[in-house]
């Protein structure tokens, strides 16, 4: 006869209402049962001072160690007895293992990939700036404590013009951005919070609802559905949790009322999903901890397309709100406990077999190399940000793109990395070939072919393209290559003998991944595109249409690797590389644009575009020297001068050797001569800025790191702070 011990943090079983039900069912199932708390365990003689239910009352008895322990009670309150519990686990099988809080479960499902497309993208809120980026991208969000329970402490926040509507329980309040900033900051000071896009299920009458899926293992150790039932929020509320006033309904009448002829299919979908997710989480627990789980409660919603979204997964779900269902929970628990006690060897063999199978099925790691005349670092940052939402990613440091850096990266990559994202820089022929000999990519991106370093190639753009083509020749010839369809110079790339797959991105061309309706937002760019058969609106927190191309590179690779549109949208909220169109808001409404890492004609024009688009009053361009243009320098400087005139910039200042040619051509086109300045002395340049800069000006500082143009950014920031 199996002896079951029920472990609880409370000493008195009379204070635990469900204890009687477990004792009664255990007796009916032919098992012996007792109740105990950690302080009653005696390891010296392997006994426990427990409580046995006899003749209608609980009686204290000295019991031997049980065959199995039903692990219940509060994990937080049992934590102080963890040493005792751990020692028991070494001797006796336990039911009900923790699979972590909401965040841990989300992370586990993301890493395992199979169910990640059902997860609502979730981020731990680092600070208020991070929160507002998220709101800009998703417009309607949920903000809640990471360990919240029973629907407590949840805020629903949506953008409304320049203000925000904050809803808690059934109360709605309008907040300005500063007011909301203070609210979020105050909450973050009290603990850890997460933010998610708000995905809402509503009935025909407008009431919010969700489904609770309650799944358990039975007496054969197999997953079964205990119940599925809808929870409906009161009218005006957006929390369906029963503890917040929500109420339940029977599943079939509810589905019939809301979905008519689709009711049967939706029921079957929910049933299949319940069992599939339970099996999946069970396998993850086996792989990571060598344990099996036996009960979960999953809260899900259906969007307007009847797609399932996981709201929460609980490993200690409360009993369903009906007596007959509560009894079903108890019966399954007791029967499974008996199974667990008798089948330890079989369960351990199953865990070992699963680990062996997974090890044999491990797939090739994506090694992704990015080259191009512009956009390498930002494309890399976008892609690594997306992939890291569910994978362990090795990402090269910003601007670490020499062959010496690649040698260091090769030594740092481990089998634990699930993807590798690298920049391959080159200034001369043969360099990318060396990169590929150190780390051979199976996925490659050529962002574009431009004039960066063209002076090292005799001013011949086709020779630059030939050098970039070393990536195509050096990568896995059956891999995947991503190219910019809008970049005319990319037609010189040598793709003729490449045997793998070529995927294109673009804005103006009919590419495989095409962005459209591109527009400037307050702190970045909005655009639309088709992803996996649906139109999605995307936001990137960096200014400039050229950065939409960098985002497209990342989106295309992530989609190819199986990431969902939601995961991609979340990953685009990346940490921007420093000094790449960084905005400083100075006093007197002066806006400073810092773009002082690299400088070549294509990048200068892109930065001028940003200045032209965001400058609402007087626009000032400070442009530094562009290096390694060789014999093309004079021609390209003239083109930049013409571009400054065409974009109606108000004040042009050039700095460095021969850059006066830019101003000369601007004046030749009709730019006012008294609004053009040239300097080779930085102090004189700064003196002019002190005299010239006015309220409401927008100032672009564009130049390469080697020309130290960032010194001018620092000067302006300090002067007009």
XYZ file of C-alpha atoms in Angstrom:
721
model
C 0.000 0.000 0.000
C 1.413 3.392 -1.027
C 2.049 5.864 1.806
C 1.493 9.502 0.745
C 2.720 12.436 2.825
C 1.160 15.856 2.241
C 3.752 18.585 2.916
C 2.403 22.026 3.868
C 3.840 25.095 5.601
C 0.919 25.211 8.069
C 1.216 22.942 11.087
C -2.525 22.320 11.551
C -4.361 20.448 8.751
C -7.683 21.865 9.977
C -6.527 25.273 8.622
C -6.024 23.754 5.158
C -9.510 23.102 3.817
C -8.425 20.810 0.978
C -6.509 18.440 3.305
C -9.698 16.501 4.159
C -10.500 15.933 0.465
C -7.011 14.507 -0.157
C -7.245 12.226 2.887
C -10.681 10.937 1.807
C -9.692 10.323 -1.829
C -6.416 8.623 -0.813
C -8.413 6.185 1.341
C -10.828 5.519 -1.528
C -7.872 4.858 -3.865
C -6.344 2.327 -1.434
C -3.477 4.511 -0.204
C -2.435 5.564 3.287
C -2.229 9.329 3.808
C -0.910 11.754 6.403
C -0.329 15.513 6.684
C 2.896 17.114 7.971
C 5.011 20.277 8.072
C 8.841 20.497 7.783
C 9.451 20.936 11.512
C 8.088 17.452 12.289
C 10.688 15.530 10.253
C 13.193 13.349 12.114
C 16.105 12.236 9.918
C 17.755 10.213 12.709
C 15.108 7.498 12.676
C 13.479 8.355 9.321
C 10.141 9.272 10.859
C 7.676 12.157 10.723
C 5.271 13.335 13.411
C 2.255 13.642 11.132
C -1.532 14.010 11.279
C -3.802 11.164 10.147
C -7.536 11.575 9.483
C -9.398 8.955 11.564
C -13.058 8.715 12.574
C -13.855 12.281 11.502
C -10.877 14.037 13.081
C -7.143 14.611 12.658
C -4.970 12.538 14.999
C -1.212 12.886 15.579
C 0.818 9.760 14.696
C 4.519 8.970 14.275
C 4.776 7.890 10.646
C 7.620 6.338 8.642
C 8.991 8.276 5.698
C 6.334 8.136 2.953
C 6.750 6.535 -0.477
C 5.897 9.872 -2.110
C 5.383 13.455 -0.943
C 2.567 15.629 -2.297
C 4.331 19.000 -2.258
C 1.810 21.732 -1.475
C 1.721 24.924 0.560
C 3.380 28.231 -0.231
C 6.910 27.957 -1.731
C 7.724 31.341 -0.177
C 6.773 30.143 3.324
C 8.392 26.747 2.858
C 11.631 28.445 1.736
C 12.856 28.860 5.337
C 12.786 25.051 5.626
C 14.586 24.509 2.314
C 17.418 22.483 3.869
C 14.913 19.970 5.286
C 12.968 19.815 2.030
C 16.110 19.328 -0.039
C 17.211 16.468 2.206
C 13.769 14.841 1.824
C 13.983 15.186 -1.970
C 17.194 13.157 -1.952
C 15.314 10.236 -0.365
C 11.692 10.510 -1.525
C 10.026 11.465 -4.864
C 8.103 14.765 -4.779
C 5.111 15.900 -6.805
C 4.612 19.558 -7.841
C 8.034 20.945 -8.760
C 8.416 24.676 -9.320
C 8.830 25.798 -12.914
C 9.506 29.395 -11.832
C 7.677 32.705 -11.948
C 6.023 34.198 -15.028
C 9.309 35.612 -16.308
C 11.241 32.338 -15.867
C 8.537 30.372 -17.668
C 8.466 32.874 -20.533
C 12.238 32.702 -20.870
C 12.186 28.912 -20.816
C 9.534 28.732 -23.539
C 11.371 31.301 -25.660
C 14.638 29.384 -25.471
C 12.910 26.130 -26.408
C 11.375 27.861 -29.472
C 8.488 25.440 -30.095
C 5.859 27.499 -28.248
C 7.514 30.919 -28.471
C 5.042 32.125 -31.123
C 2.252 31.881 -28.526
C 4.064 34.147 -26.058
C 3.207 37.799 -25.707
C 6.569 39.625 -25.954
C 7.601 40.533 -22.425
C 10.414 42.736 -21.141
C 11.664 43.522 -17.661
C 11.404 47.316 -17.467
C 14.913 48.680 -16.930
C 13.934 52.347 -16.596
C 11.322 54.850 -17.769
C 13.090 55.433 -21.107
C 12.833 51.706 -21.831
C 9.143 51.773 -20.899
C 8.321 54.666 -23.254
C 10.156 52.997 -26.176
C 7.901 49.999 -25.657
C 4.753 52.152 -25.589
C 5.838 53.931 -28.782
C 6.232 50.590 -30.565
C 3.071 48.860 -29.289
C 0.742 51.795 -28.337
C -1.273 49.649 -25.872
C 0.646 47.857 -23.117
C 0.266 45.976 -19.849
C 2.568 46.999 -16.980
C 2.612 44.632 -13.989
C 4.771 43.165 -11.195
C 6.953 40.243 -12.230
C 5.620 38.073 -9.397
C 2.053 39.388 -9.341
C -0.785 37.023 -8.484
C -4.555 37.067 -8.797
C -4.594 40.055 -11.148
C -3.168 42.472 -8.559
C -1.161 45.577 -9.458
C -1.848 45.473 -13.216
C -1.899 48.715 -15.253
C -3.236 48.945 -18.814
C -1.668 51.924 -20.585
C -2.477 53.290 -24.038
C -1.303 56.310 -26.013
C -3.903 58.975 -26.705
C -2.438 61.836 -28.747
C 0.313 63.386 -26.628
C -1.168 61.922 -23.432
C -1.708 58.426 -22.021
C -4.769 56.618 -20.643
C -3.918 54.541 -17.582
C -6.482 51.948 -16.514
C -6.279 50.027 -13.230
C -9.148 47.748 -12.274
C -12.136 49.657 -13.689
C -10.733 53.177 -13.194
C -9.259 55.189 -16.087
C -7.073 58.300 -15.634
C -5.423 60.515 -18.260
C -1.716 61.227 -17.679
C 0.702 63.589 -19.403
C 4.084 62.090 -20.295
C 5.839 63.662 -17.260
C 3.069 62.414 -14.956
C 3.262 58.883 -16.374
C 7.052 59.015 -16.131
C 6.707 59.754 -12.383
C 4.161 56.931 -11.927
C 6.373 54.356 -13.669
C 9.467 55.532 -11.779
C 7.646 55.232 -8.453
C 6.541 51.668 -9.259
C 10.021 50.632 -10.408
C 11.418 51.860 -7.085
C 9.269 49.274 -5.276
C 10.306 46.164 -7.218
C 10.658 44.499 -10.610
C 7.985 45.136 -13.250
C 7.406 43.725 -16.718
C 5.727 45.262 -19.775
C 3.830 43.510 -22.586
C 1.742 44.516 -25.605
C -1.922 44.480 -24.615
C -3.670 41.662 -26.475
C -7.343 41.597 -25.557
C -10.077 38.977 -25.940
C -13.579 40.461 -25.854
C -17.048 38.960 -26.068
C -19.684 40.207 -28.496
C -21.069 42.349 -25.674
C -17.651 43.974 -25.138
C -16.581 42.153 -21.968
C -12.976 41.054 -21.575
C -12.445 37.312 -21.094
C -9.779 34.640 -21.037
C -9.618 30.853 -20.730
C -8.138 28.884 -17.837
C -6.690 25.580 -19.029
C -6.154 23.222 -16.078
C -4.050 20.157 -16.917
C -2.786 17.316 -14.687
C -1.103 13.940 -14.862
C -3.300 10.944 -14.065
C -2.694 7.555 -12.491
C -0.810 6.384 -15.592
C 1.537 9.364 -15.569
C -0.160 10.841 -18.656
C -1.375 14.402 -19.093
C -5.141 14.861 -19.011
C -7.367 17.935 -19.128
C -9.050 18.506 -15.786
C -11.078 21.412 -17.120
C -11.169 24.345 -19.512
C -13.423 27.237 -18.606
C -13.829 30.898 -19.614
C -13.399 33.720 -17.097
C -15.324 36.888 -17.938
C -14.544 40.327 -16.511
C -17.350 42.559 -15.209
C -18.490 45.186 -17.708
C -15.961 48.038 -17.728
C -13.141 45.968 -16.189
C -10.243 44.509 -18.132
C -9.185 41.844 -15.624
C -11.017 38.531 -15.885
C -9.411 37.037 -12.778
C -12.092 35.751 -10.373
C -10.391 37.460 -7.428
C -11.019 40.797 -9.160
C -14.729 40.290 -9.729
C -14.539 38.072 -12.795
C -16.971 35.189 -13.165
C -16.926 31.831 -14.944
C -19.131 30.100 -17.448
C -19.406 26.583 -18.876
C -17.151 26.149 -21.883
C -19.531 24.779 -24.526
C -22.379 27.313 -24.082
C -19.816 30.141 -24.055
C -18.105 28.953 -27.248
C -21.463 28.419 -28.952
C -22.586 31.926 -28.035
C -19.367 33.659 -29.104
C -18.139 31.566 -32.042
C -21.198 29.765 -33.488
C -20.066 27.288 -36.162
C -16.395 27.623 -35.103
C -17.150 26.563 -31.508
C -16.200 22.898 -31.983
C -12.892 23.711 -33.714
C -11.932 26.246 -31.049
C -12.654 23.745 -28.276
C -10.474 21.136 -29.982
C -7.732 23.726 -30.504
C -7.764 24.657 -26.808
C -7.688 20.988 -25.791
C -4.794 20.169 -28.135
C -2.896 23.272 -27.028
C -3.367 22.408 -23.317
C -1.894 18.930 -23.622
C 0.866 19.932 -26.061
C 2.060 22.773 -23.817
C 1.957 20.557 -20.714
C 4.075 17.900 -22.446
C 6.486 20.573 -23.684
C 6.968 22.147 -20.238
C 7.393 18.666 -18.759
C 10.181 17.903 -21.238
C 11.897 21.224 -20.481
C 11.803 20.423 -16.758
C 13.328 16.994 -17.451
C 16.111 18.473 -19.590
C 17.025 21.314 -17.233
C 16.400 19.832 -13.795
C 15.942 16.077 -14.213
C 12.432 16.393 -12.755
C 8.890 15.821 -13.981
C 5.959 18.155 -13.359
C 2.370 17.089 -12.874
C 0.009 20.081 -12.894
C -0.242 23.468 -14.613
C -2.849 26.169 -15.064
C -2.541 28.219 -18.256
C -4.400 31.470 -18.908
C -4.816 32.188 -22.620
C -6.636 34.670 -24.831
C -7.780 34.648 -28.428
C -7.157 37.679 -30.605
C -9.446 38.848 -33.426
C -7.990 36.135 -35.682
C -8.638 33.422 -33.023
C -4.878 33.057 -32.496
C -3.962 31.765 -29.034
C -1.773 33.965 -26.829
C -0.384 32.811 -23.492
C -1.088 35.298 -20.708
C 0.340 33.303 -17.803
C 1.455 29.796 -16.834
C 1.035 28.783 -13.187
C 2.518 25.633 -11.707
C 0.297 25.957 -8.595
C -3.103 26.700 -10.131
C -5.999 27.221 -7.764
C -8.804 24.679 -7.779
C -11.507 25.304 -10.391
C -14.555 27.158 -8.987
C -16.892 24.117 -8.830
C -16.935 21.300 -6.275
C -17.064 18.470 -8.787
C -14.043 19.922 -10.591
C -12.153 20.337 -7.318
C -12.730 16.643 -6.656
C -11.345 15.815 -10.121
C -8.162 17.718 -9.206
C -7.791 15.738 -5.976
C -8.410 12.365 -7.669
C -5.792 13.054 -10.349
C -3.292 14.255 -7.733
C -3.643 11.169 -5.522
C -3.570 8.720 -8.433
C -0.486 10.413 -9.879
C 1.255 10.343 -6.483
C 0.719 6.566 -6.363
C 2.078 6.257 -9.931
C 5.122 8.377 -9.042
C 5.935 6.218 -6.009
C 5.878 3.026 -8.081
C 7.609 4.172 -11.295
C 10.775 6.042 -10.324
C 13.029 3.821 -12.439
C 10.842 4.237 -15.522
C 10.710 8.016 -15.085
C 14.508 8.281 -14.771
C 14.958 6.169 -17.915
C 12.552 8.499 -19.755
C 14.526 11.580 -18.672
C 17.847 10.050 -19.806
C 16.376 8.992 -23.161
C 15.036 12.501 -23.777
C 18.406 14.117 -22.998
C 20.143 11.735 -25.391
C 17.619 12.427 -28.144
C 17.958 16.207 -27.826
C 21.757 15.997 -27.903
C 21.592 14.016 -31.153
C 19.167 16.477 -32.779
C 21.195 19.640 -32.135
C 21.134 21.827 -35.248
C 23.898 23.799 -36.949
C 24.551 27.139 -35.242
C 23.799 30.165 -37.452
C 27.063 32.071 -37.978
C 26.024 35.414 -39.454
C 28.569 37.806 -40.965
C 27.733 41.353 -42.036
C 29.810 43.489 -44.371
C 29.109 46.596 -46.429
C 30.226 50.169 -46.879
C 27.667 51.443 -44.355
C 25.237 50.003 -41.848
C 27.261 47.035 -40.543
C 27.179 47.977 -36.868
C 23.530 49.015 -36.777
C 22.383 45.951 -38.757
C 24.367 43.776 -36.350
C 22.863 45.516 -33.310
C 19.305 45.118 -34.641
C 19.815 41.439 -35.480
C 21.509 40.508 -32.208
C 18.748 42.291 -30.294
C 16.023 40.278 -32.046
C 17.782 36.911 -31.803
C 18.599 37.425 -28.125
C 14.884 37.558 -27.336
C 14.925 33.765 -27.251
C 18.488 32.594 -28.009
C 21.877 32.818 -26.352
C 23.667 35.034 -28.896
C 27.352 35.831 -29.350
C 27.507 39.400 -30.640
C 30.731 41.158 -31.594
C 31.356 44.482 -29.898
C 30.418 47.610 -31.840
C 33.091 48.452 -34.452
C 35.157 45.334 -33.602
C 35.414 44.251 -37.225
C 39.094 43.676 -38.058
C 40.572 40.230 -38.689
C 42.334 40.436 -35.310
C 38.941 40.956 -33.699
C 37.535 37.952 -35.576
C 40.380 35.776 -34.211
C 39.406 36.871 -30.686
C 35.744 36.140 -31.381
C 36.543 32.640 -32.645
C 38.230 31.881 -29.319
C 35.298 33.257 -27.281
C 32.417 31.433 -28.999
C 31.241 28.353 -27.075
C 28.789 25.489 -27.777
C 26.314 27.297 -25.506
C 25.902 30.058 -28.110
C 22.857 29.431 -30.308
C 23.727 32.115 -32.878
C 26.773 34.222 -33.753
C 26.465 37.755 -35.199
C 29.635 39.467 -36.458
C 30.804 42.456 -38.505
C 33.435 41.829 -41.181
C 35.177 45.107 -42.021
C 37.600 45.625 -44.874
C 39.708 48.443 -46.256
C 41.792 46.426 -48.720
C 41.464 43.343 -50.973
C 41.876 39.979 -49.252
C 40.713 41.094 -45.802
C 37.242 39.498 -45.948
C 38.765 36.281 -47.290
C 40.878 36.188 -44.125
C 37.790 36.826 -41.970
C 36.046 33.845 -43.590
C 39.063 31.591 -43.102
C 38.848 32.279 -39.342
C 35.055 31.993 -38.997
C 33.145 30.723 -42.005
C 29.602 32.137 -42.031
C 26.571 30.194 -43.193
C 24.431 33.350 -43.344
C 25.801 36.587 -44.812
C 24.561 40.145 -45.278
C 26.041 42.714 -47.654
C 24.371 45.961 -46.589
C 25.500 47.971 -49.644
C 28.505 48.818 -51.801
C 29.536 52.449 -51.394
C 32.491 54.807 -51.477
C 33.961 54.048 -48.057
C 37.683 53.224 -48.649
C 37.228 53.645 -52.415
C 40.541 55.533 -52.503
C 42.251 52.253 -51.616
C 40.771 50.728 -54.780
C 41.871 53.330 -57.299
C 38.497 55.068 -57.115
C 36.839 52.085 -58.862
C 33.536 51.046 -57.271
C 33.597 47.695 -59.081
C 36.832 46.844 -57.264
C 35.137 47.663 -53.951
C 32.313 45.294 -54.953
C 34.891 42.633 -55.855
C 36.407 42.914 -52.363
C 32.957 42.740 -50.729
C 32.264 39.634 -52.861
C 34.953 37.826 -50.903
C 32.217 37.261 -48.302
C 30.059 35.521 -50.923
C 32.963 33.320 -52.050
C 34.169 32.585 -48.494
C 30.858 31.682 -46.851
C 29.106 28.293 -46.896
C 28.198 27.942 -50.567
C 24.860 26.383 -49.639
C 24.075 29.072 -47.069
C 21.841 32.138 -47.283
C 22.867 35.564 -48.625
C 20.952 38.804 -47.974
C 21.361 41.730 -50.404
C 20.024 45.286 -50.771
C 17.815 45.410 -53.899
C 17.757 49.242 -53.868
C 21.558 49.586 -53.937
C 22.640 49.874 -57.576
C 26.292 49.164 -56.775
C 25.292 45.809 -55.253
C 24.613 44.616 -58.804
C 28.429 44.435 -59.144
C 28.591 41.756 -56.428
C 29.718 38.357 -57.714
C 26.724 36.100 -57.079
C 26.784 34.106 -60.323
C 28.331 30.936 -58.888
C 26.747 31.083 -55.437
C 24.718 27.882 -54.903
C 22.790 28.941 -51.819
C 19.679 31.053 -51.367
C 19.648 34.808 -52.090
C 17.085 36.963 -50.239
C 16.618 40.671 -50.956
C 15.530 43.684 -48.909
C 14.451 47.123 -50.083
C 12.135 50.093 -49.871
C 11.858 51.296 -53.454
C 12.157 47.921 -55.200
C 10.012 44.784 -55.228
C 12.242 42.932 -52.753
C 11.536 39.786 -50.713
C 11.345 42.009 -47.610
C 10.090 45.473 -48.512
C 9.296 48.365 -46.183
C 6.676 50.940 -47.155
C 4.915 53.963 -45.646
C 8.235 54.948 -44.066
C 7.886 58.044 -41.888
C 9.659 59.913 -39.129
C 8.357 59.544 -35.550
C 9.366 61.567 -32.476
C 12.316 59.364 -31.572
C 12.750 57.074 -34.562
C 11.101 55.697 -37.680
C 7.759 54.015 -38.363
C 7.211 51.738 -41.354
C 5.020 48.894 -42.531
C 5.816 45.605 -44.224
C 4.342 42.175 -44.892
C 5.570 39.445 -42.563
C 4.303 35.870 -42.605
C 1.234 36.866 -44.598
C 0.183 39.805 -42.424
C 0.817 43.536 -42.554
C 2.734 44.741 -39.507
C 3.545 48.244 -38.286
C 7.116 48.488 -37.006
C 9.071 51.128 -35.092
C 12.839 51.574 -34.715
C 14.243 53.959 -32.070
C 16.781 55.581 -34.385
C 16.295 58.307 -36.978
C 16.895 58.072 -40.723
C 15.493 56.133 -43.658
C 18.899 54.502 -44.131
C 18.424 52.791 -40.769
C 15.201 51.222 -42.050
C 17.456 49.285 -44.465
C 19.572 48.143 -41.505
C 16.423 47.028 -39.706
C 15.255 45.172 -42.843
C 18.489 43.167 -42.892
C 17.814 42.030 -39.331
C 14.107 41.393 -39.936
C 14.793 39.254 -42.997
C 17.372 37.068 -41.221
C 15.203 36.706 -38.089
C 12.154 35.747 -40.150
C 14.233 33.193 -42.067
C 15.347 31.727 -38.715
C 11.740 31.324 -37.583
C 11.186 34.329 -35.315
C 7.629 35.616 -35.039
C 6.506 39.133 -36.045
C 5.943 39.943 -32.357
C 9.457 38.810 -31.416
C 10.887 40.859 -34.278
C 8.885 43.936 -33.280
C 10.164 43.661 -29.728
C 13.771 43.042 -30.790
C 13.806 46.193 -32.926
C 13.693 48.203 -29.683
C 17.441 47.748 -29.580
C 20.245 49.482 -27.740
C 21.431 51.975 -30.334
C 25.184 52.001 -31.097
C 26.759 55.132 -29.564
C 27.195 58.323 -31.631
C 24.899 57.091 -34.400
C 22.413 59.912 -34.871
C 22.164 60.345 -31.105
C 19.879 63.219 -30.116
C 20.775 65.685 -27.363
C 17.992 67.989 -26.189
C 19.763 71.135 -25.042
C 18.439 74.275 -23.404
C 16.349 76.825 -25.320
C 14.827 73.977 -27.376
C 18.143 73.450 -29.200
C 18.441 69.974 -30.737
C 21.884 68.465 -31.321
C 22.384 65.452 -33.640
C 25.585 63.485 -33.021
C 26.714 61.302 -35.967
C 30.460 61.173 -35.401
C 31.635 57.583 -35.892
C 32.172 57.192 -39.645
C 31.911 59.604 -42.546
C 31.521 58.844 -46.236
C 29.338 60.473 -48.918
C 26.402 58.088 -48.508
C 26.382 58.534 -44.712
C 26.700 62.315 -44.941
C 23.675 62.551 -47.222
C 21.701 60.259 -44.889
C 22.562 62.465 -41.893
C 21.538 65.599 -43.825
C 18.212 63.880 -44.564
C 17.653 63.444 -40.838
C 18.513 67.087 -40.155
C 16.130 68.172 -42.913
C 13.301 66.013 -41.559
C 13.480 66.758 -37.836
C 14.621 70.390 -37.901
C 11.526 72.538 -37.337
C 13.283 75.934 -37.373
C 16.841 76.859 -38.401
C 18.937 73.875 -39.549
C 22.729 73.931 -39.131
C 25.028 71.311 -40.731
C 28.603 70.955 -39.426
C 30.389 68.559 -41.797
C 33.880 67.174 -41.296
C 36.419 65.635 -43.613
C 35.700 62.352 -45.430
C 38.774 60.149 -45.758
C 39.952 57.517 -48.235
C 38.023 58.895 -51.212
C 41.193 59.169 -53.324
C 40.684 60.853 -56.686
C 36.914 60.952 -56.098
C 37.217 63.363 -53.160
C 36.665 66.593 -55.084
C 33.703 65.206 -57.059
C 32.035 63.732 -53.947
C 32.571 66.915 -51.908
C 30.843 68.883 -54.677
C 27.902 66.449 -54.628
C 27.529 66.927 -50.869
C 27.544 70.720 -51.364
C 24.741 70.396 -53.913
C 22.818 68.116 -51.542
C 23.048 70.672 -48.717
C 21.543 73.268 -51.062
C 18.802 70.913 -52.291
C 17.758 70.038 -48.730
C 17.393 73.728 -47.816
C 19.834 73.687 -44.914
C 20.115 77.182 -43.370
C 23.736 77.269 -42.209
C 26.674 75.198 -43.537
C 29.931 74.847 -41.598
C 32.774 72.650 -42.877
C 35.796 71.510 -40.913
C 39.043 69.933 -42.031
C 41.362 69.583 -45.008
C 39.838 70.623 -48.365
C 36.259 70.510 -47.008
C 35.808 74.106 -48.191
C 35.036 72.486 -51.562
C 31.660 71.449 -50.100
C 30.769 75.053 -49.269
C 32.084 76.360 -52.591
C 29.773 74.066 -54.555
C 26.805 74.909 -52.303
C 27.411 78.620 -53.029
C 27.766 77.881 -56.736
C 24.288 76.329 -56.615
C 22.860 79.449 -54.938
C 23.426 78.865 -51.203
C 23.807 82.272 -49.433
C 27.550 82.994 -49.148
C 27.192 84.655 -45.725
C 25.727 81.379 -44.359
C 28.772 79.272 -45.314
C 31.825 78.902 -43.023
C 34.988 76.814 -43.180
C 37.506 76.014 -40.421
C 40.669 74.017 -39.874
C 40.985 75.323 -36.314
C 38.527 73.727 -33.865
C 38.662 76.587 -31.324
C 37.671 79.098 -34.000
C 34.803 76.807 -35.031
C 33.587 76.687 -31.432
C 33.837 80.479 -31.075
C 31.561 80.840 -34.100
C 29.034 78.421 -32.599
C 28.849 80.391 -29.356
C 28.044 83.545 -31.360
C 25.739 81.903 -33.887
C 23.589 79.212 -32.282
C 20.110 80.456 -31.351
C 16.973 79.248 -29.628
C 15.128 76.436 -31.521
C 18.124 75.581 -33.754
C 18.729 71.988 -34.864
C 22.432 71.211 -35.330
C 23.977 68.208 -37.077
C 27.607 67.313 -36.335
C 28.783 64.777 -38.928
C 32.310 63.396 -39.117
C 34.542 60.387 -38.597
C 36.072 59.370 -35.275
C 39.553 60.028 -36.678
C 38.714 63.709 -37.176
C 37.577 64.051 -33.532
C 34.281 65.715 -34.468
C 32.830 64.354 -31.222
C 34.784 67.132 -29.473
C 32.382 69.596 -31.090
C 29.398 67.572 -29.875
C 30.763 67.688 -26.318
C 31.423 71.424 -26.621
C 27.873 72.168 -27.790
C 26.329 69.912 -25.153
C 28.297 71.607 -22.351
C 27.762 75.123 -23.681
C 24.000 74.804 -24.137
C 23.219 72.338 -21.325
